[in-house]
Amino acid sequence: MANIKRTKECVSSELLRLAAEGHPMTSTKVPSYLVRSAQTYFGSWKNAISELGITQTRAAYVETAAIRGAYENRRIWTDDVVSEALRMSSSDGITPMEFRKRFDPMGDALDRRFGGVLQACDYFGISRLPRDNTDPYKFAGHSFEEVLGDIFHEIGVHYVKERRGDCIPDFIVGDSWYDAKLSETTINLCKTVEKYEPNCESLTIVFLRGNKNADRKLTNKTRILHISHFLKRLPEKRQVHYNRKLDDILNTLNCEILNVA
C-alpha cells in the first residue's frame, strides 16, 4: 500500500482536533504517523505544538463518545468543579492525599492536566493544600518532588505524572523517566532502578543531599545528577528562590537527624 501524503494543513487540523477533544498531546500519546508528519513540517514535535498553540499537559478534558462508552459514570472535571473542590479543601486544611480520597478520581485528572494537585492549586490561584508532615522524611521527599516539578515548569521541561503498570515515576518526559531522591547515598539501596529500568527508555535520578557536581551513569540506562544541574538553567533571582526552598527541606532533615540522635 502506498504511503498517504498528508499536507501541513491536514496535519495541523488533525492535531488541533485531538487537542480540542482532550487527547493527551505528547509525542508518545499522539498517533506516530502524525508525530512524524509534524516533525517533517515543523522541524520537531516541540515546534509543532508551539506554533499551533497546543499545551501538552494542561489541555482541558472534553468528553467524547469513546470516553462515554468506556467510562459510563465518569465525571467531567470542569474548571468550576475543580476550583470549587480545591478551595473547599484548602479552607478545610486537608492534605493532597486526603483530597485524592475525598474526590477520587479527580486527583488522577489533575495529575494529567496540571502535573499534580498542588500545581492545580497554583493554576487557579488557590493556596496550596498542606502536606501531611507526620513523617518528616516522607514530608521532605514530597516537598523535594514538588520543587523539582516547579523548576521543570520554569525551564520548559514538559512532563506528565501517571502510573505505568506497577510503576509510578515522579515525572515522565516522553520515553524518559525522572525520579526525585533526597540523598545520593540511598540510590544504591533503593529498588527504583531495578523496578523502573525495564519499563522506560532512560531513567534519571535527581537528588538533593550529596555531591553537587555529581552527574554520572549508574547503568547504561540510568543517570544520576544533583538538582543544581537544573537550577543553573534558571535566572539568578529564581535560583535564589528555589535554593531557599531546598534549604528549608535540608533544615527539616537535619533537625530530624538531631532529634533521633
Short mmCIF file of C-alpha atoms in Angstrom, two decimals:
data_model
loop_
_atom_site.label_atom_id
_atom_site.label_comp_id
_atom_site.label_asym_id
_atom_site.label_seq_id
_atom_site.Cartn_x
_atom_site.Cartn_y
_atom_site.Cartn_z
CA MET A 1 0.00 0.00 0.00
CA ALA A 2 1.37 3.41 -0.96
CA ASN A 3 2.11 5.92 1.79
CA ILE A 4 -0.53 8.62 2.15
CA LYS A 5 0.82 12.12 1.58
CA ARG A 6 -0.60 14.45 4.21
CA THR A 7 -0.38 18.19 3.77
CA LYS A 8 0.78 20.51 6.53
CA GLU A 9 -2.76 21.90 6.77
CA CYS A 10 -4.19 18.40 7.18
CA VAL A 11 -1.68 17.51 9.89
CA SER A 12 -2.31 20.79 11.72
CA SER A 13 -6.07 20.32 11.57
CA GLU A 14 -5.84 16.78 12.94
CA LEU A 15 -3.59 17.81 15.82
CA LEU A 16 -5.88 20.69 16.76
CA ARG A 17 -8.86 18.36 16.68
CA LEU A 18 -7.19 15.89 19.04
CA ALA A 19 -6.22 18.69 21.41
CA ALA A 20 -9.79 20.04 21.43
CA GLU A 21 -11.10 16.57 22.32
CA GLY A 22 -8.81 16.40 25.33
CA HIS A 23 -6.40 13.85 23.88
CA PRO A 24 -3.03 13.76 25.72
CA MET A 25 -0.86 15.85 23.40
CA THR A 26 2.54 14.29 23.98
CA SER A 27 4.65 12.59 21.33
CA THR A 28 4.12 9.21 22.98
CA LYS A 29 0.31 9.51 23.05
CA VAL A 30 -0.41 11.02 19.63
CA PRO A 31 -0.50 8.56 16.68
CA SER A 32 3.04 8.04 15.41
CA TYR A 33 2.22 8.99 11.82
CA LEU A 34 1.05 12.42 13.00
CA VAL A 35 4.16 12.90 15.10
CA ARG A 36 6.40 12.04 12.13
CA SER A 37 4.45 14.37 9.83
CA ALA A 38 4.61 17.17 12.40
CA GLN A 39 8.36 16.72 12.71
CA THR A 40 8.69 16.90 8.94
CA TYR A 41 6.67 20.09 8.52
CA PHE A 42 7.65 21.94 11.72
CA GLY A 43 11.17 20.64 12.33
CA SER A 44 10.34 18.98 15.66
CA TRP A 45 7.39 17.93 17.78
CA LYS A 46 8.10 20.77 20.21
CA ASN A 47 7.99 23.32 17.38
CA ALA A 48 4.72 21.87 16.09
CA ILE A 49 2.77 22.18 19.33
CA SER A 50 4.30 25.60 20.00
CA GLU A 51 3.30 27.04 16.61
CA LEU A 52 -0.18 25.54 16.85
CA GLY A 53 -0.66 26.85 20.40
CA ILE A 54 -1.21 23.38 21.87
CA THR A 55 -0.43 22.73 25.54
CA GLN A 56 0.94 19.26 26.21
CA THR A 57 -0.09 18.72 29.82
CA ARG A 58 -2.88 21.20 30.52
CA ALA A 59 -5.41 20.60 27.77
CA ALA A 60 -8.95 20.76 29.10
CA TYR A 61 -10.77 17.44 29.41
CA VAL A 62 -13.64 17.11 26.93
CA GLU A 63 -15.89 14.07 26.92
CA THR A 64 -16.18 12.13 23.65
CA ALA A 65 -18.36 9.23 22.57
CA ALA A 66 -15.44 6.83 23.01
CA ILE A 67 -14.82 8.03 26.56
CA ARG A 68 -18.51 7.79 27.42
CA GLY A 69 -18.58 4.23 26.19
CA ALA A 70 -15.54 3.22 28.23
CA TYR A 71 -16.39 5.18 31.40
CA GLU A 72 -20.16 5.38 31.72
CA ASN A 73 -20.11 7.05 35.12
CA ARG A 74 -17.01 9.18 34.62
CA ARG A 75 -17.26 12.82 35.70
CA ILE A 76 -16.16 15.76 33.57
CA TRP A 77 -13.84 17.79 35.75
CA THR A 78 -14.60 21.31 34.53
CA ASP A 79 -12.63 24.28 35.83
CA ASP A 80 -15.56 25.31 38.03
CA VAL A 81 -15.84 21.87 39.63
CA VAL A 82 -12.09 21.56 40.17
CA SER A 83 -11.59 25.06 41.58
CA GLU A 84 -14.54 24.66 43.97
CA ALA A 85 -13.15 21.35 45.28
CA LEU A 86 -9.69 22.85 45.74
CA ARG A 87 -10.97 25.98 47.51
CA MET A 88 -13.09 23.91 49.89
CA SER A 89 -10.17 21.58 50.59
CA SER A 90 -7.78 24.48 51.17
CA SER A 91 -10.22 26.06 53.64
CA ASP A 92 -10.64 22.73 55.46
CA GLY A 93 -6.88 22.22 55.64
CA ILE A 94 -6.96 18.75 54.09
CA THR A 95 -3.79 17.27 52.59
CA PRO A 96 -3.34 16.22 48.93
CA MET A 97 -3.65 12.56 49.97
CA GLU A 98 -6.94 13.28 51.75
CA PHE A 99 -8.07 15.24 48.69
CA ARG A 100 -7.48 12.19 46.48
CA LYS A 101 -9.53 10.00 48.79
CA ARG A 102 -12.37 12.52 49.07
CA PHE A 103 -12.57 13.40 45.36
CA ASP A 104 -11.48 10.16 43.71
CA PRO A 105 -10.73 10.03 40.76
CA MET A 106 -10.35 13.81 40.36
CA GLY A 107 -6.77 13.58 41.61
CA ASP A 108 -5.75 11.49 38.59
CA ALA A 109 -7.33 14.07 36.28
CA LEU A 110 -5.35 16.85 37.96
CA ASP A 111 -2.15 14.84 37.50
CA ARG A 112 -2.82 14.65 33.77
CA ARG A 113 -3.81 18.30 33.35
CA PHE A 114 -1.53 20.13 35.75
CA GLY A 115 1.12 17.71 36.99
CA GLY A 116 -0.46 17.26 40.43
CA VAL A 117 -2.94 18.58 43.00
CA LEU A 118 -0.63 21.31 44.27
CA GLN A 119 0.16 22.50 40.74
CA ALA A 120 -3.61 22.72 40.13
CA CYS A 121 -3.86 25.00 43.17
CA ASP A 122 -1.23 27.25 41.62
CA TYR A 123 -3.09 27.32 38.29
CA PHE A 124 -6.33 28.50 39.92
CA GLY A 125 -4.60 30.89 42.33
CA ILE A 126 -5.62 28.89 45.41
CA SER A 127 -3.42 28.41 48.48
CA ARG A 128 -1.63 25.07 48.24
CA LEU A 129 -3.05 22.24 50.34
CA PRO A 130 -0.87 21.45 53.38
CA ARG A 131 1.32 18.39 53.31
CA ASP A 132 0.87 15.69 55.94
CA ASN A 133 4.05 16.13 57.99
CA THR A 134 3.57 13.29 60.46
CA ASP A 135 6.55 11.56 58.82
CA PRO A 136 9.32 14.18 58.38
CA TYR A 137 11.23 12.14 55.81
CA LYS A 138 8.14 11.48 53.72
CA PHE A 139 7.15 15.14 54.01
CA ALA A 140 10.63 16.23 52.89
CA GLY A 141 10.52 13.80 49.97
CA HIS A 142 7.20 15.16 48.77
CA SER A 143 8.45 18.72 49.17
CA PHE A 144 11.58 18.00 47.14
CA GLU A 145 9.50 16.40 44.38
CA GLU A 146 7.26 19.49 44.27
CA VAL A 147 10.25 21.84 43.99
CA LEU A 148 11.74 19.77 41.18
CA GLY A 149 8.38 19.82 39.36
CA ASP A 150 8.15 23.60 39.72
CA ILE A 151 11.68 24.00 38.35
CA PHE A 152 10.81 21.75 35.40
CA HIS A 153 7.86 24.02 34.59
CA GLU A 154 10.05 27.12 34.66
CA ILE A 155 12.79 25.71 32.42
CA GLY A 156 10.32 24.25 29.91
CA VAL A 157 10.56 20.54 30.72
CA HIS A 158 7.09 19.23 29.84
CA TYR A 159 6.19 16.21 31.92
CA VAL A 160 3.23 14.08 32.87
CA LYS A 161 2.55 12.20 36.10
CA GLU A 162 0.80 8.88 35.68
CA ARG A 163 1.05 5.23 36.57
CA ARG A 164 2.81 2.95 34.09
CA GLY A 165 1.93 -0.63 35.01
CA ASP A 166 3.23 -1.24 38.52
CA CYS A 167 5.45 1.85 38.38
CA ILE A 168 4.63 5.39 39.48
CA PRO A 169 7.56 7.53 38.34
CA ASP A 170 7.70 11.07 39.68
CA PHE A 171 7.96 12.62 36.19
CA ILE A 172 7.56 11.23 32.67
CA VAL A 173 9.14 13.19 29.81
CA GLY A 174 8.49 11.39 26.54
CA ASP A 175 10.04 7.95 26.94
CA SER A 176 12.31 9.11 29.78
CA TRP A 177 11.51 8.89 33.47
CA TYR A 178 12.76 11.14 36.28
CA ASP A 179 12.73 10.24 39.96
CA ALA A 180 13.46 12.57 42.90
CA LYS A 181 15.51 11.23 45.83
CA LEU A 182 16.52 13.07 48.98
CA SER A 183 20.01 11.64 49.20
CA GLU A 184 22.68 10.40 46.82
CA THR A 185 23.67 7.67 49.29
CA THR A 186 20.26 5.99 49.26
CA ILE A 187 20.16 5.47 45.49
CA ASN A 188 22.18 2.27 45.53
CA LEU A 189 19.99 0.87 48.31
CA CYS A 190 16.59 1.50 46.74
CA LYS A 191 14.71 -0.71 44.29
CA THR A 192 13.84 2.13 41.91
CA VAL A 193 16.47 1.36 39.27
CA GLU A 194 15.74 -2.35 39.24
CA LYS A 195 11.98 -1.76 39.01
CA TYR A 196 11.91 1.16 36.56
CA GLU A 197 14.61 0.37 34.00
CA PRO A 198 12.69 -2.41 32.18
CA ASN A 199 9.77 -0.02 31.62
CA CYS A 200 11.44 3.10 30.22
CA GLU A 201 13.99 4.18 27.63
CA SER A 202 16.06 6.07 30.20
CA LEU A 203 15.92 6.91 33.89
CA THR A 204 17.35 10.00 35.58
CA ILE A 205 17.55 10.16 39.36
CA VAL A 206 17.77 13.70 40.74
CA PHE A 207 18.96 14.02 44.35
CA LEU A 208 19.26 16.79 46.94
CA ARG A 209 21.84 15.74 49.53
CA GLY A 210 25.25 14.77 48.16
CA ASN A 211 27.90 15.87 45.69
CA LYS A 212 26.61 19.00 43.94
CA ASN A 213 28.84 18.30 40.95
CA ALA A 214 27.59 14.75 40.52
CA ASP A 215 26.47 13.78 37.03
CA ARG A 216 27.28 10.17 36.27
CA LYS A 217 25.91 6.99 34.73
CA LEU A 218 24.87 4.31 37.21
CA THR A 219 23.98 1.86 34.41
CA ASN A 220 23.59 2.11 30.64
CA LYS A 221 20.06 3.46 31.14
CA THR A 222 20.25 5.29 34.47
CA ARG A 223 21.84 8.68 35.08
CA ILE A 224 22.36 10.29 38.50
CA LEU A 225 22.71 14.03 38.99
CA HIS A 226 22.30 16.76 41.58
CA ILE A 227 19.38 19.17 41.33
CA SER A 228 21.84 22.03 40.77
CA HIS A 229 22.10 20.75 37.18
CA PHE A 230 18.59 22.15 36.60
CA LEU A 231 18.85 25.10 38.98
CA LYS A 232 21.66 26.70 36.98
CA ARG A 233 19.34 26.95 33.97
CA LEU A 234 17.18 29.48 35.84
CA PRO A 235 17.73 33.24 36.16
CA GLU A 236 19.74 34.19 39.24
CA LYS A 237 16.73 35.50 41.19
CA ARG A 238 14.81 32.28 40.63
CA GLN A 239 17.85 30.27 41.70
CA VAL A 240 17.84 32.18 45.00
CA HIS A 241 14.11 31.50 45.38
CA TYR A 242 14.46 27.75 44.93
CA ASN A 243 17.66 27.48 46.94
CA ARG A 244 15.72 28.87 49.91
CA LYS A 245 13.07 26.18 49.45
CA LEU A 246 15.74 23.48 49.22
CA ASP A 247 17.49 24.84 52.33
CA ASP A 248 14.19 24.58 54.22
CA ILE A 249 13.95 20.91 53.24
CA LEU A 250 17.55 20.27 54.30
CA ASN A 251 16.95 22.03 57.62
CA THR A 252 13.91 19.82 58.25
CA LEU A 253 16.01 16.72 57.61
CA ASN A 254 18.90 17.96 59.75
CA CYS A 255 16.55 18.71 62.66
CA GLU A 256 15.06 15.24 62.40
CA ILE A 257 18.52 13.65 62.48
CA LEU A 258 19.40 15.66 65.63
CA ASN A 259 16.14 14.63 67.30
CA VAL A 260 16.79 10.98 66.58
CA ALA A 261 20.36 11.26 67.88
#
